[in-house]
Coordinates of C-alpha atoms (C1' of nucleotides) in Angstrom, one line a residue:
Chain D
X1483 CA 23.4 -37.2 71.5
X1484 CA 24.2 -39.5 68.6
X1485 CA 21.4 -39.1 66.2
X1486 CA 21.5 -40.0 62.6
X1487 CA 19.0 -37.9 60.6
X1488 CA 17.1 -40.1 58.1
X1489 CA 15.2 -38.5 55.3
X1490 CA 12.5 -40.6 53.7
X1491 CA 12.5 -39.9 50.0
X1492 CA 9.8 -40.4 47.3
X1493 CA 10.3 -43.8 45.8
X1494 CA 9.9 -42.5 42.3
X1495 CA 13.2 -40.7 42.6
X1496 CA 15.4 -43.8 42.5
X1497 CA 15.5 -47.3 41.2
X1498 CA 17.1 -48.6 44.4
X1499 CA 17.2 -46.6 47.6
X1500 CA 20.6 -45.1 48.0
X1501 CA 20.1 -44.6 51.7
X1502 CA 19.9 -48.3 52.3
X1503 CA 23.4 -49.4 51.2
X1504 CA 27.0 -48.2 51.5
X1505 CA 27.3 -48.0 47.7
X1506 CA 24.2 -45.9 47.5
X1507 CA 25.4 -43.4 50.1
X1508 CA 28.8 -43.2 48.3
X1509 CA 27.0 -42.5 45.1
X1510 CA 25.2 -39.5 46.7
X1511 CA 28.4 -38.3 48.5
X1512 CA 30.5 -38.4 45.3
X1513 CA 27.8 -37.0 43.1
X1514 CA 27.6 -34.0 45.3
X1515 CA 31.3 -33.5 45.2
X1516 CA 31.5 -33.9 41.4
X1517 CA 28.6 -31.8 40.5
X1518 CA 29.9 -29.1 42.8
X1519 CA 33.3 -29.3 41.2
X1520 CA 32.5 -29.5 37.5
X1521 CA 28.8 -28.5 37.2
X1522 CA 25.9 -30.7 36.2
X1523 CA 26.5 -30.4 32.4
X1524 CA 29.9 -32.0 32.7
X1525 CA 28.8 -34.6 35.2
X1526 CA 28.4 -38.2 33.8
X1527 CA 27.8 -41.5 35.4
X1528 CA 31.0 -42.8 33.9
X1529 CA 33.1 -40.1 35.5
X1530 CA 31.2 -40.6 38.8
X1531 CA 31.8 -44.4 38.7
X1532 CA 35.5 -43.9 38.0
X1533 CA 35.8 -41.3 40.6
X1534 CA 34.3 -43.5 43.3
X1535 CA 35.8 -46.8 42.2
X1536 CA 32.7 -48.6 40.9
X1537 CA 31.2 -49.1 37.4
X1538 CA 28.8 -47.2 35.3
X1539 CA 26.3 -50.0 35.5
X1540 CA 26.5 -49.9 39.2
X1541 CA 25.3 -46.3 39.3
X1542 CA 22.5 -47.1 36.8
X1543 CA 21.1 -49.6 39.2
X1544 CA 20.3 -46.8 41.6
X1545 CA 19.3 -44.0 39.3
X1546 CA 17.6 -44.0 36.0
X1547 CA 19.7 -41.1 34.7
X1548 CA 21.6 -38.1 35.9
X1549 CA 18.6 -35.8 35.8
X1550 CA 16.8 -38.0 38.3
X1551 CA 19.8 -38.1 40.5
X1552 CA 19.9 -34.3 40.4
X1553 CA 16.2 -34.1 41.3
X1554 CA 16.9 -36.6 44.1
X1555 CA 19.6 -34.5 45.8
X1556 CA 17.7 -31.3 45.3
X1557 CA 14.6 -32.9 46.8
X1558 CA 16.8 -34.1 49.6
X1559 CA 18.1 -30.6 50.2
X1560 CA 14.6 -29.1 50.4
X1561 CA 13.4 -31.7 52.8
X1562 CA 16.5 -31.2 55.0
X1563 CA 16.1 -27.4 54.8
X1564 CA 12.4 -27.7 55.7
X1565 CA 13.4 -29.6 58.8
X1566 CA 16.0 -27.0 59.7
X1567 CA 13.3 -24.3 59.3
X1568 CA 10.9 -26.2 61.6
X1569 CA 13.7 -26.8 64.1
X1570 CA 15.1 -23.3 64.2
X1571 CA 11.7 -21.5 64.3
X1572 CA 10.2 -23.8 66.9
X1573 CA 8.9 -22.0 70.0
X1574 CA 9.1 -18.6 68.2
X1575 CA 5.8 -16.9 68.1
X1576 CA 6.4 -13.7 66.3
X1577 CA 6.0 -14.4 62.6
X1578 CA 8.4 -11.6 61.8
X1579 CA 11.1 -13.2 63.7
X1580 CA 10.3 -16.5 62.1
X1581 CA 10.5 -15.0 58.6
X1582 CA 13.9 -13.5 59.4
X1583 CA 15.2 -16.8 60.5
X1584 CA 13.9 -18.4 57.3
X1585 CA 15.5 -15.8 55.1
X1586 CA 18.7 -16.4 56.9
X1587 CA 18.5 -20.1 56.4
X1588 CA 17.7 -19.7 52.7
X1589 CA 20.3 -17.2 51.8
X1590 CA 23.2 -18.0 54.1
X1591 CA 25.9 -20.6 53.6
X1592 CA 25.1 -23.6 55.6
X1593 CA 27.6 -25.5 57.6
X1594 CA 27.9 -29.2 57.1
X1595 CA 25.3 -30.9 59.2
X1596 CA 27.1 -33.7 61.0
X1597 CA 24.0 -35.7 61.7
X1598 CA 23.8 -36.6 58.0
X1599 CA 27.1 -38.4 57.5
X1600 CA 27.2 -38.8 53.8
X1601 CA 25.8 -35.4 52.7
X1602 CA 27.9 -32.3 52.8
X1603 CA 25.2 -29.6 53.1
X1604 CA 27.5 -26.7 52.3
X1605 CA 28.4 -28.2 48.9
X1606 CA 24.8 -29.1 48.4
X1607 CA 23.7 -25.6 49.0
X1608 CA 26.0 -24.3 46.3
X1609 CA 24.7 -27.0 44.0
X1610 CA 21.1 -25.9 44.6
X1611 CA 22.0 -22.3 43.7
X1612 CA 23.5 -23.2 40.4
X1613 CA 21.6 -26.3 39.4
X1614 CA 18.4 -26.3 41.4
X1615 CA 16.1 -24.6 38.9
X1616 CA 17.3 -27.0 36.2
X1617 CA 15.4 -29.8 38.0
X1618 CA 12.1 -28.2 36.8
X1619 CA 13.0 -26.0 33.8
X1620 CA 12.6 -29.0 31.5
X1621 CA 10.0 -30.4 29.1
X1622 CA 9.4 -33.1 31.7
X1623 CA 8.2 -30.8 34.5
X1624 CA 4.6 -31.8 34.4
X1625 CA 5.4 -35.5 34.3
X1626 CA 7.9 -35.2 37.2
X1627 CA 5.4 -33.1 39.1
X1628 CA 2.8 -35.8 38.7
X1629 CA 5.1 -38.2 40.5
X1630 CA 5.4 -35.5 43.2
X1631 CA 9.2 -35.1 42.8
X1632 CA 8.9 -31.5 43.7
X1633 CA 6.9 -32.0 46.8
X1634 CA 9.6 -31.0 49.3
X1635 CA 10.1 -27.6 47.5
X1636 CA 6.4 -27.0 47.3
X1637 CA 5.9 -28.0 51.0
X1638 CA 8.5 -25.5 52.1
X1639 CA 7.0 -22.8 49.9
X1640 CA 3.6 -23.5 51.4
X1641 CA 5.0 -23.3 54.9
X1642 CA 6.7 -20.0 54.2
X1643 CA 3.5 -18.7 52.7
X1644 CA 1.5 -19.6 55.8
X1645 CA 3.9 -17.5 57.9
X1646 CA 3.7 -14.7 55.5
X1647 CA -0.1 -14.7 56.1
X1648 CA 0.5 -14.7 59.8
X1649 CA 2.4 -11.5 59.3
X1650 CA -0.2 -9.9 57.2
X1651 CA -3.5 -11.8 56.8
X1652 CA -4.6 -9.4 54.1
X1653 CA -1.7 -9.9 51.7
X1654 CA -3.0 -11.5 48.6
X1655 CA 0.1 -13.3 47.1
X1656 CA 1.6 -15.3 49.9
X1657 CA 2.7 -18.2 47.7
X1658 CA 4.1 -16.1 44.9
X1659 CA 6.0 -14.0 47.5
X1660 CA 7.3 -17.2 49.1
X1661 CA 8.6 -18.6 45.9
X1662 CA 10.1 -15.3 45.0
X1663 CA 12.0 -15.2 48.3
X1664 CA 13.2 -18.7 47.8
X1665 CA 14.4 -18.2 44.3
X1666 CA 15.9 -14.8 44.9
X1667 CA 17.8 -16.1 48.0
X1668 CA 19.7 -18.2 45.4
X1669 CA 19.8 -16.0 42.3
X1670 CA 20.9 -12.8 44.2
X1671 CA 23.8 -14.8 45.7
X1672 CA 24.7 -16.3 42.3
X1673 CA 24.6 -12.8 40.7
X1674 CA 26.7 -11.4 43.5
X1675 CA 29.4 -13.9 42.8
X1676 CA 29.3 -14.1 39.1
X1677 CA 27.3 -11.2 37.6
X1678 CA 27.7 -8.5 40.2
X1679 CA 26.3 -5.7 38.2
X1680 CA 22.9 -7.3 38.5
X1681 CA 22.9 -6.6 42.3
X1682 CA 23.8 -3.8 44.6
X1683 CA 26.2 -5.9 46.6
X1684 CA 29.9 -6.0 45.8
X1685 CA 31.5 -9.3 45.2
X1686 CA 33.7 -9.5 48.3
X1687 CA 30.8 -9.2 50.7
X1688 CA 29.2 -12.3 52.2
X1689 CA 25.6 -13.3 51.9
X1690 CA 24.5 -10.8 54.6
X1691 CA 23.7 -8.2 52.0
X1692 CA 21.4 -10.6 50.3
X1693 CA 19.7 -11.3 53.6
X1694 CA 19.2 -7.6 54.2
X1695 CA 17.8 -7.0 50.7
X1696 CA 15.3 -9.9 51.0
X1697 CA 14.2 -8.9 54.5
X1698 CA 13.8 -5.3 53.4
X1699 CA 11.7 -6.4 50.4
X1700 CA 9.6 -8.9 52.4
X1701 CA 8.7 -6.5 55.2
X1702 CA 8.0 -3.6 53.0
X1703 CA 5.6 -5.7 51.0
X1704 CA 4.0 -7.1 54.1
X1705 CA 3.8 -3.7 55.9
X1706 CA 0.3 -2.9 57.0
X1707 CA 0.8 0.8 57.2
X1708 CA 0.3 1.3 53.5
X1709 CA -2.3 3.0 51.3
X1710 CA -4.4 0.1 50.2
Chain P
X1119 CA 6.6 2.1 6.7
X1120 CA 8.7 -0.8 5.7
X1121 CA 11.5 -1.0 8.3
X1122 CA 13.6 -4.0 9.0
X1123 CA 14.9 -4.0 12.5
X1124 CA 18.6 -5.0 12.6
X1125 CA 20.2 -5.9 15.9
X1126 CA 23.9 -5.7 16.0
X1127 CA 25.2 -8.6 18.1
X1128 CA 28.4 -9.2 20.0
X1129 CA 30.8 -10.9 17.6
X1130 CA 31.9 -13.4 20.2
X1131 CA 28.5 -15.0 20.1
X1132 CA 29.0 -16.6 16.7
X1133 CA 31.6 -17.8 14.3
X1134 CA 29.9 -16.4 11.3
X1135 CA 27.2 -13.7 11.6
X1136 CA 23.8 -15.4 11.1
X1137 CA 22.1 -12.1 10.2
X1138 CA 24.2 -11.7 7.1
X1139 CA 23.1 -14.7 5.1
X1140 CA 19.9 -16.6 4.3
X1141 CA 21.3 -19.8 5.8
X1142 CA 22.2 -18.0 9.0
X1143 CA 18.7 -16.5 9.4
X1144 CA 17.2 -19.9 8.7
X1145 CA 19.4 -21.4 11.4
X1146 CA 18.0 -18.8 13.9
X1147 CA 14.4 -19.3 12.8
X1148 CA 14.5 -23.1 13.0
X1149 CA 16.5 -23.1 16.2
X1150 CA 13.8 -21.1 17.9
X1151 CA 11.1 -23.4 16.6
X1152 CA 12.9 -26.6 17.7
X1153 CA 14.0 -25.4 21.1
X1154 CA 10.5 -24.1 21.7
X1155 CA 9.1 -27.5 20.7
X1156 CA 11.4 -30.0 22.3
X1157 CA 13.4 -28.0 24.9
X1158 CA 17.1 -27.1 24.9
X1159 CA 18.2 -30.5 26.3
X1160 CA 16.8 -32.4 23.4
X1161 CA 18.0 -29.9 20.8
X1162 CA 21.0 -30.9 18.7
X1163 CA 22.7 -29.5 15.7
X1164 CA 22.0 -32.7 13.8
X1165 CA 18.3 -32.5 14.4
X1166 CA 18.3 -28.8 13.5
X1167 CA 20.2 -29.5 10.3
X1168 CA 17.8 -32.3 9.3
X1169 CA 14.9 -30.1 10.2
X1170 CA 15.9 -27.2 8.0
X1171 CA 17.5 -29.2 5.2
X1172 CA 21.1 -28.5 5.7
X1173 CA 24.0 -30.4 7.2
X1174 CA 25.4 -30.5 10.7
X1175 CA 28.7 -29.0 9.5
X1176 CA 26.8 -26.1 8.0
X1177 CA 25.5 -25.2 11.4
X1178 CA 28.9 -25.5 13.1
X1179 CA 30.2 -22.9 10.7
X1180 CA 27.9 -20.4 12.4
X1181 CA 28.0 -21.4 16.0
X1182 CA 30.6 -23.1 18.1
X1183 CA 28.1 -25.2 19.9
X1184 CA 24.5 -25.3 21.0
X1185 CA 25.1 -23.4 24.3
X1186 CA 26.5 -20.4 22.3
X1187 CA 23.6 -20.5 20.0
X1188 CA 21.3 -20.4 23.0
X1189 CA 23.2 -17.5 24.5
X1190 CA 22.9 -15.8 21.1
X1191 CA 19.2 -16.0 20.8
X1192 CA 18.7 -15.0 24.5
X1193 CA 21.0 -12.0 24.0
X1194 CA 19.1 -11.1 20.9
X1195 CA 15.8 -11.3 22.9
X1196 CA 17.1 -8.9 25.6
X1197 CA 18.4 -6.5 23.1
X1198 CA 15.1 -6.5 21.3
X1199 CA 13.1 -6.2 24.5
X1200 CA 15.3 -3.3 25.6
X1201 CA 14.4 -1.6 22.4
X1202 CA 10.7 -2.3 23.0
X1203 CA 11.0 -0.8 26.5
X1204 CA 12.7 2.4 25.1
X1205 CA 10.1 2.7 22.4
X1206 CA 7.1 2.1 24.6
X1207 CA 8.2 4.3 27.4
X1208 CA 9.4 7.1 25.2
X1209 CA 7.7 10.5 26.1
X1210 CA 6.4 9.1 29.3
X1211 CA 7.6 11.1 32.2
X1212 CA 6.0 9.5 35.2
X1213 CA 8.4 6.7 36.3
X1214 CA 5.5 4.8 37.9
X1215 CA 3.8 4.6 34.5
X1216 CA 7.1 3.6 32.9
X1217 CA 7.6 0.8 35.4
X1218 CA 4.1 -0.5 34.8
X1219 CA 4.8 -0.6 31.1
X1220 CA 8.0 -2.4 31.7
X1221 CA 6.4 -5.0 33.9
X1222 CA 3.8 -5.6 31.3
X1223 CA 6.4 -6.0 28.6
X1224 CA 8.4 -8.4 30.8
X1225 CA 5.6 -10.6 31.9
X1226 CA 3.1 -10.6 29.1
X1227 CA 3.1 -12.8 26.0
X1228 CA 4.6 -10.8 23.2
X1229 CA 3.1 -10.9 19.7
X1230 CA 5.4 -11.6 16.8
X1231 CA 7.2 -8.4 15.8
X1232 CA 6.9 -8.3 12.0
X1233 CA 9.8 -5.9 11.6
X1234 CA 12.1 -8.9 12.5
X1235 CA 11.2 -11.3 9.7
X1236 CA 13.1 -14.4 10.8
X1237 CA 12.5 -14.2 14.6
X1238 CA 9.2 -15.2 16.1
X1239 CA 9.2 -13.2 19.3
X1240 CA 6.3 -15.0 20.9
X1241 CA 8.1 -18.4 20.7
X1242 CA 11.3 -16.7 21.8
X1243 CA 9.6 -15.3 24.9
X1244 CA 8.6 -18.8 25.9
X1245 CA 12.1 -20.0 25.3
X1246 CA 13.5 -17.3 27.6
X1247 CA 11.2 -18.3 30.3
X1248 CA 12.2 -22.0 30.3
X1249 CA 15.8 -21.8 29.0
X1250 CA 16.9 -18.2 29.7
X1251 CA 18.7 -18.8 33.0
X1252 CA 20.5 -21.8 31.7
X1253 CA 22.7 -19.4 29.7
X1254 CA 24.4 -18.2 32.9
X1255 CA 23.8 -21.1 35.3
X1256 CA 27.0 -22.8 34.2
X1257 CA 30.6 -23.2 35.1
X1258 CA 31.5 -20.9 32.2
X1259 CA 29.6 -17.8 33.5
X1260 CA 32.6 -15.8 34.3
X1261 CA 34.3 -16.6 31.1
X1262 CA 31.2 -15.8 29.1
X1263 CA 30.7 -12.7 31.1
X1264 CA 34.2 -11.6 30.3
X1265 CA 33.3 -11.7 26.6
X1266 CA 30.3 -9.5 27.5
X1267 CA 27.8 -12.1 26.3
X1268 CA 25.3 -11.0 29.0
X1269 CA 25.6 -7.3 28.3
X1270 CA 22.1 -7.0 26.8
X1271 CA 20.5 -8.5 30.0
X1272 CA 22.7 -6.3 32.2
X1273 CA 21.9 -3.2 30.2
X1274 CA 18.2 -3.7 30.5
X1275 CA 18.6 -4.4 34.3
X1276 CA 20.6 -1.2 34.7
X1277 CA 17.9 0.7 32.8
X1278 CA 15.1 -0.6 35.0
X1279 CA 17.2 0.1 38.1
X1280 CA 17.5 3.8 37.0
X1281 CA 13.8 4.1 36.7
X1282 CA 13.3 2.5 40.1
X1283 CA 15.6 5.2 41.5
X1284 CA 13.5 7.8 39.7
X1285 CA 10.5 6.4 41.6
X1286 CA 12.3 6.5 44.9
X1287 CA 15.8 8.0 45.0
X1288 CA 16.3 6.7 48.6
X1289 CA 15.7 3.0 47.7
X1290 CA 18.9 1.1 48.3
X1291 CA 18.7 -1.9 46.1
X1292 CA 17.6 -0.8 42.7
X1293 CA 19.6 -3.3 40.7
X1294 CA 18.7 -6.3 42.9
X1295 CA 15.0 -5.3 42.7
X1296 CA 15.3 -4.9 38.9
X1297 CA 16.8 -8.4 38.5
X1298 CA 14.2 -9.8 40.9
X1299 CA 11.4 -8.3 38.7
X1300 CA 12.9 -9.6 35.5
X1301 CA 13.5 -13.1 36.8
X1302 CA 10.1 -13.3 38.6
X1303 CA 8.3 -12.1 35.5
X1304 CA 9.5 -15.4 34.0
X1305 CA 9.5 -17.8 37.0
X1306 CA 6.0 -16.8 38.2
X1307 CA 4.6 -17.4 34.7
X1308 CA 6.4 -20.7 34.5
X1309 CA 5.1 -21.7 37.9
X1310 CA 1.6 -20.7 37.0
X1311 CA 1.7 -23.0 34.0
X1312 CA 3.6 -26.0 35.4
X1313 CA 3.8 -25.8 39.2
X1314 CA 0.8 -23.7 40.1
X1315 CA 0.9 -24.4 43.8
X1316 CA 4.0 -22.2 44.0
X1317 CA 1.8 -19.2 43.0
X1318 CA -1.5 -17.6 43.9
X1319 CA -2.8 -17.7 40.3
X1320 CA -4.8 -20.5 38.9
X1321 CA -3.5 -22.1 35.8
X1322 CA -6.2 -21.0 33.4
X1323 CA -5.6 -17.3 34.0
X1324 CA -3.4 -15.4 31.7
X1325 CA -0.3 -13.4 32.6
X1326 CA -2.3 -10.5 34.0
X1327 CA -2.2 -12.0 37.5
X1328 CA 1.6 -12.1 37.3
X1329 CA 1.6 -8.5 36.2
X1330 CA -0.6 -7.5 39.2
X1331 CA 1.6 -9.4 41.6
X1332 CA 4.8 -7.8 40.3
X1333 CA 3.4 -4.3 40.3
X1334 CA 2.0 -4.7 43.8
X1335 CA 5.4 -5.9 45.0
X1336 CA 7.3 -3.2 43.2
X1337 CA 5.3 -0.3 44.4
X1338 CA 4.9 -1.5 47.9
X1339 CA 8.7 -1.8 48.1
X1340 CA 9.2 1.6 46.5
X1341 CA 6.4 3.3 48.5
X1342 CA 7.8 6.4 50.3
X1343 CA 5.1 6.5 53.0
X1344 CA 6.8 3.9 55.1
X1345 CA 8.5 3.7 58.5
X1346 CA 12.1 3.9 57.6
Chain W
dC1229 C1' 35.7 -14.8 -16.9
dG1230 C1' 38.0 -16.2 -12.9
dT1231 C1' 38.5 -16.5 -8.0
dG1232 C1' 37.5 -16.7 -3.3
dA1233 C1' 33.9 -17.3 0.0
dA1234 C1' 30.0 -19.9 1.3
dT1235 C1' 27.6 -24.1 1.1
dG1236 C1' 26.9 -29.1 0.4
dA1237 C1' 28.1 -33.8 0.9
dT1238 C1' 30.4 -37.3 3.2
dA1239 C1' 33.4 -39.4 6.6
dG1240 C1' 35.3 -40.2 10.8
dT1241 C1' 36.3 -39.9 16.1
dA1242 C1' 35.8 -39.6 21.0
dA1243 C1' 32.5 -39.2 24.4
dT1244 C1' 27.9 -39.9 26.3
dA1245 C1' 23.9 -42.4 27.6
dC1246 C1' 22.5 -46.1 28.1
dT1247 C1' 21.3 -51.9 28.1
dA1248 C1' 22.7 -56.6 28.6
dT1249 C1' 24.9 -60.5 30.5
dC1250 C1' 27.6 -63.2 33.3
dT1251 C1' 30.3 -63.9 37.5
dT1252 C1' 31.4 -63.1 42.2
dT1253 C1' 30.4 -61.5 46.7
dT1254 C1' 27.3 -60.3 50.5
dT1255 C1' 23.6 -61.1 53.5
dA1256 C1' 19.4 -62.5 55.4
dG1257 C1' 16.7 -66.2 56.8
dA1258 C1' 15.6 -71.3 57.6
Chain S
dT528 C1' 25.6 -73.2 59.4
dC529 C1' 23.9 -73.6 55.0
dT530 C1' 21.6 -71.7 51.1
dA531 C1' 19.4 -68.9 48.0
dA532 C1' 18.5 -64.6 46.6
dA533 C1' 20.0 -60.0 46.2
dA534 C1' 23.6 -56.8 45.4
dA535 C1' 27.8 -55.6 43.3
dG536 C1' 31.6 -56.2 39.9
dA537 C1' 33.3 -57.0 35.3
dT538 C1' 32.9 -56.6 30.6
dA539 C1' 30.8 -55.8 26.3
dG540 C1' 28.0 -53.6 23.1
dT541 C1' 24.8 -49.9 20.8
dA542 C1' 22.8 -45.6 19.4
dT543 C1' 23.3 -40.9 19.8
dT544 C1' 25.9 -36.7 20.6
dA545 C1' 29.3 -33.4 19.8
dC546 C1' 32.2 -32.4 17.3
dT547 C1' 36.5 -32.0 13.2
dA548 C1' 38.2 -32.7 8.5
dT549 C1' 38.1 -32.9 3.7
dC550 C1' 36.8 -32.2 -0.9
dA551 C1' 33.5 -30.8 -4.4
dT552 C1' 30.2 -27.4 -6.0
dT553 C1' 27.9 -23.1 -6.4
dC554 C1' 27.6 -18.3 -6.5
dA555 C1' 28.7 -13.4 -6.2
dC556 C1' 32.2 -10.0 -7.4
dG557 C1' 35.4 -7.3 -9.7

DNA sequence: CGTGAATGATAGTAATACTATCTTTTTAGA
DNA sequence: TCTAAAAAGATAGTATTACTATCATTCACG
């Protein structure tokens, strides 16, 4: 099969759709590489333009500013991950098994998905860990939220919450638990690599310890054999 | 009693100790107000200087750059909160009661502590929610960590982890659970206010719903009457 | 009373975050 | 195939940011 996965993005995220031109796709590709390499703070449109052999003005024709570009690639990631979740849990009936698969997808290094030619998902995953929460931890949250820029994240959260409810229909905080699992899949991995004393996993281990921690937490919380 | 609480800060956090001069204290006070008001991204030393009637160069004599200043006030907060935790849980023996107090201190709006004249803890608490994780979500984490700039956060996390172990000595992820509780005390409140569909609390409610969610999660996870 | 530290005042620089304009190339449709 | 509009390239310019440097003034102390 030779299928190119196309993700339709919210039009408010860009000035000109980067998926519809070669230059646009190269902007996304090089942005991901540069942000991965130097971090979002050090990332500028000037550096990006030099790096990819175009001009600053060229980049500004696609994105209003670097924050919007970050929101774009983060939203892209959540849409892509949501698709992965749907694909990988399809035909699974047991919600427990579904949740385990989701935790694995959230917390484990992804391999580059070859059906999206200009996006390197493994770099993108690392970017989400370090820069993802910066998309909404700003004074503009509510405005950005009004434009539905965070919809992919919220949709995934809602989907996970619904499976949580399948596991235990009496649990009262499915959405908060879902957002906790999503955020911690990233934070615990970040802590493991950079501030290991905030976790119980030693630095050399891979993400499997994070997966085990999250699964343990999730299923203890959802366990029906408890007091209440 | 007329006691002024003095917090001894890591010397790497500043160029000149802001606690030891009027100007220094005013820098802290006005920084907190400005960051609270406009967010960290829009905060500059120039604006701060104009705001408080000094010059940019004056601020640069105290702090290398605005990131260090943020790390300073965040570290100050964690030191102060750790003290609050010790104070409020002193003479309590039951670790469950202790943990409940800690969750309340973490997730509830603090009132301004009058024994720290130049710091408004209630504003600071809001800053920690929105800007706190930006202190470590950078390319400099490891370097900053080497200088022990995150020690107050890590100390508090370790302290909470030890009480978690008191609750259930067999629980295997006390530190990860502690950092989860700390982070979620902030994120769930942020979500509640700005991205409410990521939580199960409606926007008008106060932080009590966050407290209930965190306590519920914590004690379900630490419950001994489970399968394993 | 003198001196050294802190502060104030001012200036300057390189980089950042844009906007504008004009030319050239591409490409989509008549 | 021609043509016109859209996209991209090239260049310039501005306000703000993130600093560094210098020199004069104040102020606390021994």
